[in-house]
XYZ file of C-alpha atoms in Angstrom:
418
model
C -0.119 0.356 0.103
C 1.166 3.389 -0.589
C 1.128 5.969 2.140
C 0.828 9.625 2.273
C 2.695 9.972 5.171
C 4.896 7.883 7.703
C 4.557 8.607 11.550
C 7.681 6.912 13.709
C 6.939 6.989 17.220
C 3.402 6.448 18.489
C 3.791 8.322 21.882
C 1.773 11.837 22.205
C 3.335 13.800 19.943
C 3.167 11.137 16.928
C -0.425 10.262 18.230
C -1.812 13.727 17.471
C 0.333 14.226 14.059
C -1.615 10.464 13.343
C -4.645 12.134 14.125
C -4.438 15.120 12.598
C -3.336 14.077 9.018
C -5.622 11.188 9.281
C -8.283 13.752 9.711
C -7.690 15.715 6.333
C -8.128 12.371 4.614
C -4.464 11.307 4.538
C -3.297 7.764 4.334
C -1.302 7.523 7.129
C 1.011 4.468 8.316
C 2.255 4.935 12.489
C 5.028 2.837 13.457
C 5.717 1.726 17.337
C 8.920 -0.092 18.402
C 6.848 -1.336 21.591
C 3.969 -3.459 21.596
C 1.757 -0.870 22.512
C 1.023 2.556 21.850
C 1.568 5.612 24.272
C 3.278 3.777 27.168
C 4.934 7.269 27.974
C 1.562 9.115 27.966
C -0.451 6.496 29.983
C 1.989 7.208 33.108
C 2.480 10.497 32.882
C 1.860 13.097 35.674
C 1.608 9.517 37.891
C -0.993 8.167 35.942
C -2.994 10.923 35.616
C -2.022 13.035 33.135
C -1.313 17.115 33.398
C -1.619 17.690 29.441
C -1.685 21.133 29.269
C -1.951 24.791 31.060
C -4.231 26.934 31.060
C -2.283 30.146 31.546
C -2.377 32.471 28.610
C 0.390 32.194 25.643
C 2.375 35.356 27.076
C 2.780 33.904 30.902
C 3.229 30.092 29.403
C 6.512 31.334 27.177
C 8.492 31.970 29.590
C 8.380 28.191 31.058
C 10.234 26.834 27.785
C 13.001 26.458 27.525
C 16.149 25.427 24.813
C 19.813 24.518 25.066
C 20.594 25.754 22.018
C 20.361 29.537 22.279
C 21.785 28.996 26.174
C 25.110 28.667 28.155
C 25.836 25.922 30.625
C 24.720 28.057 33.050
C 21.761 30.283 31.524
C 19.733 28.186 29.385
C 17.505 30.395 26.685
C 14.564 31.009 26.565
C 14.192 30.957 22.365
C 11.990 27.881 22.790
C 8.743 29.474 24.099
C 8.968 32.437 21.042
C 10.239 29.755 18.781
C 6.763 27.722 19.587
C 4.451 31.022 18.856
C 3.407 30.214 15.260
C 2.581 26.785 16.008
C 0.628 27.653 19.485
C -0.964 30.647 17.483
C -2.802 27.522 15.675
C -3.097 24.846 18.351
C -2.707 25.927 21.920
C -4.494 24.731 25.232
C -7.812 26.023 24.153
C -7.929 24.044 21.347
C -6.422 20.754 22.788
C -8.914 21.159 25.321
C -11.691 21.210 22.625
C -10.046 18.119 21.167
C -10.331 15.788 23.657
C -13.806 17.409 24.959
C -15.325 16.760 22.047
C -14.291 13.024 22.129
C -15.982 12.797 25.082
C -12.648 13.686 28.052
C -14.446 15.592 30.466
C -11.163 17.999 31.863
C -10.952 19.394 34.959
C -8.520 22.495 35.826
C -6.396 21.959 39.174
C -4.053 24.287 40.982
C -1.727 26.246 39.042
C -3.907 26.082 36.005
C -3.049 22.550 35.428
C -5.415 20.804 33.224
C -6.475 17.209 34.130
C -9.161 14.452 32.896
C -11.668 14.576 35.241
C -11.353 10.848 35.647
C -8.350 11.197 37.245
C -6.957 8.942 34.718
C -4.157 9.466 31.759
C -5.461 6.386 30.054
C -8.628 8.315 29.116
C -6.155 10.790 27.019
C -4.391 7.857 25.341
C -7.915 5.841 24.501
C -9.382 9.443 22.975
C -6.236 9.495 20.763
C -6.164 5.770 19.781
C -9.749 5.446 19.670
C -9.302 8.158 16.881
C -7.002 6.147 15.234
C -8.298 2.991 14.768
C -11.777 3.794 13.958
C -10.262 6.190 11.038
C -10.223 3.412 7.677
C -7.031 5.892 6.804
C -4.543 4.741 9.262
C -2.795 1.583 9.759
C -0.815 1.212 12.786
C 2.049 -1.398 13.254
C 3.555 -2.706 16.558
C 7.005 -3.948 17.523
C 8.594 -2.245 14.015
C 11.992 -0.596 14.693
C 12.822 2.092 12.489
C 16.616 1.785 11.561
C 17.325 4.634 9.289
C 15.601 6.673 7.089
C 16.742 6.841 3.100
C 17.063 10.092 1.559
C 17.773 11.638 -2.088
C 18.983 14.530 -2.821
C 17.878 16.193 0.363
C 13.932 14.335 0.098
C 12.924 11.606 2.424
C 11.742 8.477 0.475
C 11.663 5.866 2.741
C 12.108 4.851 5.946
C 13.989 1.651 6.517
C 13.497 -1.090 8.986
C 15.747 -3.337 10.911
C 14.647 -6.517 9.542
C 16.007 -4.482 5.952
C 11.975 -3.764 4.531
C 12.148 -0.592 3.022
C 8.791 1.462 3.263
C 8.804 4.157 0.976
C 7.058 7.972 1.391
C 8.080 11.282 0.880
C 6.375 12.406 4.038
C 7.672 11.186 7.302
C 7.269 12.252 10.747
C 9.916 11.462 13.135
C 8.211 11.474 16.646
C 10.314 9.087 18.688
C 10.846 10.705 21.742
C 14.255 11.338 24.082
C 15.386 9.190 26.914
C 13.258 9.783 29.888
C 12.156 6.722 30.626
C 13.473 4.245 28.576
C 11.618 1.118 29.862
C 8.529 2.988 27.934
C 10.717 2.610 24.407
C 12.376 6.255 24.875
C 15.555 5.040 23.930
C 17.249 8.311 22.187
C 17.648 6.145 18.811
C 16.042 8.649 17.118
C 18.948 11.228 17.853
C 21.435 8.742 16.184
C 18.946 8.557 12.972
C 19.023 12.552 13.043
C 22.726 12.929 13.417
C 23.389 10.501 10.476
C 21.204 13.074 8.589
C 23.283 15.874 8.957
C 21.465 17.443 11.945
C 23.089 18.775 15.351
C 22.150 16.965 18.018
C 22.436 19.110 21.478
C 23.882 16.317 24.114
C 20.829 15.488 25.771
C 20.496 15.111 29.640
C 18.292 14.545 31.677
C 15.687 17.437 33.259
C 12.854 17.436 35.854
C 14.522 15.120 38.329
C 16.135 14.947 41.796
C 19.356 16.505 42.329
C 22.406 14.827 44.125
C 24.286 16.504 46.721
C 27.462 15.977 48.969
C 26.154 16.284 51.936
C 25.056 13.409 54.151
C 21.264 13.363 54.081
C 20.112 12.193 57.916
C 17.658 8.796 58.080
C 14.732 11.158 59.314
C 14.724 13.813 56.951
C 14.736 10.884 53.871
C 11.020 11.468 52.336
C 9.899 14.587 54.442
C 7.927 17.323 52.969
C 9.207 21.059 53.556
C 6.170 23.452 51.769
C 6.567 27.460 51.521
C 10.251 27.131 51.329
C 12.792 29.109 48.664
C 15.340 27.180 46.637
C 17.963 28.973 44.968
C 20.183 27.671 41.912
C 22.084 29.016 39.829
C 20.827 32.760 40.871
C 17.082 31.925 40.157
C 14.835 31.272 43.049
C 11.992 28.804 43.486
C 9.312 28.569 45.667
C 7.015 25.786 46.957
C 7.235 22.446 47.968
C 10.509 20.261 48.207
C 11.453 16.746 49.851
C 14.584 14.767 50.286
C 15.962 11.726 49.188
C 18.513 9.757 50.146
C 21.227 11.035 48.007
C 19.906 14.644 47.842
C 17.322 16.994 46.929
C 13.197 16.106 45.339
C 10.343 17.583 45.020
C 8.229 20.203 42.902
C 10.665 23.081 42.960
C 13.805 20.601 42.790
C 12.363 19.239 39.673
C 12.151 22.587 38.525
C 15.978 23.781 39.643
C 16.969 20.314 37.447
C 16.113 22.662 34.814
C 19.075 25.240 35.185
C 21.237 22.919 37.066
C 21.512 19.705 34.860
C 23.503 20.468 32.074
C 26.401 22.503 34.140
C 25.961 18.979 36.201
C 26.337 16.952 33.298
C 29.224 18.694 32.265
C 30.991 18.347 35.365
C 30.482 21.294 37.897
C 29.681 21.628 40.926
C 26.906 23.803 41.983
C 25.631 25.349 45.035
C 21.559 24.993 46.271
C 20.837 27.600 48.822
C 17.088 26.773 50.540
C 15.555 29.157 52.631
C 13.532 28.008 54.945
C 11.930 31.109 56.019
C 10.860 33.363 53.066
C 8.330 35.269 54.128
C 10.987 36.906 56.605
C 13.497 39.557 55.651
C 16.764 38.691 57.907
C 15.823 41.567 59.882
C 12.495 40.087 60.827
C 13.838 36.910 61.393
C 16.419 38.346 63.988
C 13.476 40.074 65.553
C 11.708 36.835 66.230
C 14.721 34.839 67.331
C 15.231 37.198 70.018
C 11.270 37.537 71.207
C 11.369 33.389 71.327
C 15.328 33.756 72.901
C 13.473 36.193 75.716
C 10.283 33.895 75.882
C 12.360 30.568 76.257
C 15.602 31.391 77.804
C 16.064 28.401 79.714
C 15.161 25.797 77.337
C 18.425 23.615 75.871
C 19.414 24.491 72.515
C 18.749 21.140 70.586
C 15.019 21.089 71.985
C 14.376 25.043 71.602
C 15.358 24.459 67.816
C 11.928 22.829 67.689
C 10.692 26.288 67.891
C 12.151 27.063 64.298
C 12.415 23.977 62.707
C 10.853 20.731 62.282
C 11.605 17.907 64.289
C 13.204 16.012 60.987
C 15.352 18.785 59.953
C 17.161 19.378 63.570
C 19.869 16.450 62.500
C 20.894 18.424 59.708
C 20.897 21.504 61.398
C 22.741 20.852 64.525
C 26.037 19.656 63.260
C 26.082 22.639 60.933
C 25.647 25.108 63.508
C 28.482 24.509 65.763
C 26.483 25.548 68.591
C 26.605 23.471 71.820
C 23.693 21.669 72.148
C 22.900 21.690 75.637
C 23.495 25.268 76.155
C 20.721 27.298 77.319
C 18.937 30.003 74.714
C 19.415 33.401 77.586
C 23.321 31.962 77.257
C 23.422 32.112 73.298
C 25.863 35.021 71.956
C 24.729 37.637 69.629
C 27.238 35.862 67.056
C 25.794 32.712 67.758
C 22.239 33.941 67.230
C 23.170 35.492 64.079
C 24.611 31.954 62.507
C 21.270 30.509 63.250
C 19.208 33.226 61.479
C 21.853 32.836 58.232
C 21.381 29.210 58.768
C 17.334 29.126 58.792
C 17.952 31.530 55.334
C 20.157 29.673 53.663
C 20.748 25.942 54.189
C 23.866 25.422 51.572
C 23.557 22.076 49.823
C 26.526 21.452 47.412
C 24.994 19.688 43.961
C 27.055 17.142 42.423
C 24.594 15.455 40.079
C 21.250 14.360 38.660
C 19.277 11.196 39.351
C 19.312 8.915 36.022
C 17.241 8.777 32.991
C 14.643 6.974 34.753
C 13.448 9.046 36.983
C 13.586 12.124 34.239
C 10.533 13.304 33.350
C 11.674 15.387 30.107
C 14.946 15.150 28.140
C 16.780 18.621 28.244
C 18.690 19.031 24.301
C 18.311 17.433 21.182
C 17.397 18.486 17.347
C 18.404 22.261 17.327
C 15.430 24.222 16.385
C 17.427 26.162 13.927
C 17.475 23.592 11.440
C 13.725 23.245 11.913
C 10.906 25.122 10.186
C 8.709 26.071 13.153
C 6.079 26.840 11.048
C 5.705 23.384 9.966
C 8.358 21.347 11.732
C 10.387 20.461 8.619
C 13.777 20.142 8.685
C 15.628 22.620 6.982
C 18.228 20.204 5.729
C 15.532 17.039 4.292
C 12.778 17.939 2.748
C 9.754 15.730 3.777
C 11.295 15.166 6.845
C 9.162 16.611 10.409
C 10.750 16.518 13.785
C 8.022 16.568 16.908
C 8.175 15.956 20.355
C 10.858 15.253 22.780
C 13.279 14.865 19.685
C 13.259 18.609 19.706
C 15.662 20.767 21.924
C 12.870 22.008 23.738
C 11.588 21.295 27.310
C 9.957 23.044 30.022
C 8.710 23.264 33.714
C 6.050 21.004 35.292
C 2.513 21.967 34.797
C 1.502 20.489 31.722
C 3.931 22.976 29.598
C 5.714 19.578 27.882
C 2.669 17.620 26.910
C 1.435 21.264 25.318
C 4.904 20.337 23.212
C 4.056 17.362 22.008
C 0.516 17.643 21.114
C 1.095 21.306 19.487
C 4.344 20.096 17.625
C 2.332 16.749 16.455
C -0.379 19.195 14.971
C 1.725 21.627 13.195
C 3.342 18.359 11.324
C -0.215 16.867 10.649
C -1.329 19.519 9.226
C 1.855 20.220 7.016
C 1.257 17.388 5.192
């Protein structure tokens, strides 16, 4: 059978590209290397699927970055600008309408995050796959691995499977995903094929991932959640919730911080993270509070009195770092010791040494250089008829539904184009 378009990869981007193309009456062949489509989509958001965010376009763009235009210490924000055209045609309102028209009820939660009302990522996947399975123009082949893409005089001409089969087609949408969650099929093979075709691939590194630190995390702290704290990494500040892992820092604001830290850490740099446990108080205000608490609790010994200012779980971390005698009465604290306590509460230091691996990373930072892909239709500027979408691109974003919106919007743009 002759196909109008071959789509390689049945993740969020590939499925949306297939739906968009098939809606327009094109004959589609969707190739998936795994035995099931949409494996990663079905586990995203801890199985709940935060598919987009209702923030305005203006407020969304700063959440999206690209390694291409930045340095290792300050990733560029050109990713959002690069997506303007695709977002202008298919953004959160259009995406939400697409699913609602197919019977998926949606709900907006804290932070303008959009989820299926059922709380099941499976509903998002089923809406996409049912759309394809009911369309006679779509053929889905699973357990099928693409080895390479054939070209002639700068035009895509066929896909070559690992078992030697050649499938001719002049329109190929490449949606093989990044490296995060490799058990779902994201092995990074698409990067190799893009390099073979002449594309520049910014080295992929894990993003939205826990950070390792040099300091030993006391066992009492592992899994403990802090709320309303501020973490400063690479001169950027992140406010919200975080937790502690056996080997470092985890939780929402740590994942966000990993976007600015990951590449530097994987380049061998050592970074410092500063944790402000009292961000609502200035140093002067905190000093006044300490003085007041000390006056009111002067006879309490220091290691016990620390619970006035800290959760009990953090005391094993604080005591050895403060270098204040454990059994000293509060009224015996010197001015220098009080200031030392104040400064520690405002800036607990962690020496960052690396990130957790691809099995825990939510997304990939890096990928095919944006300068080599047309932002209007996702077509390669090097190979005519080749479209590169989703996590293969050098795009990554904060948590909050932004990464899936990138996948759906780039998939829709390529689907429209072919």
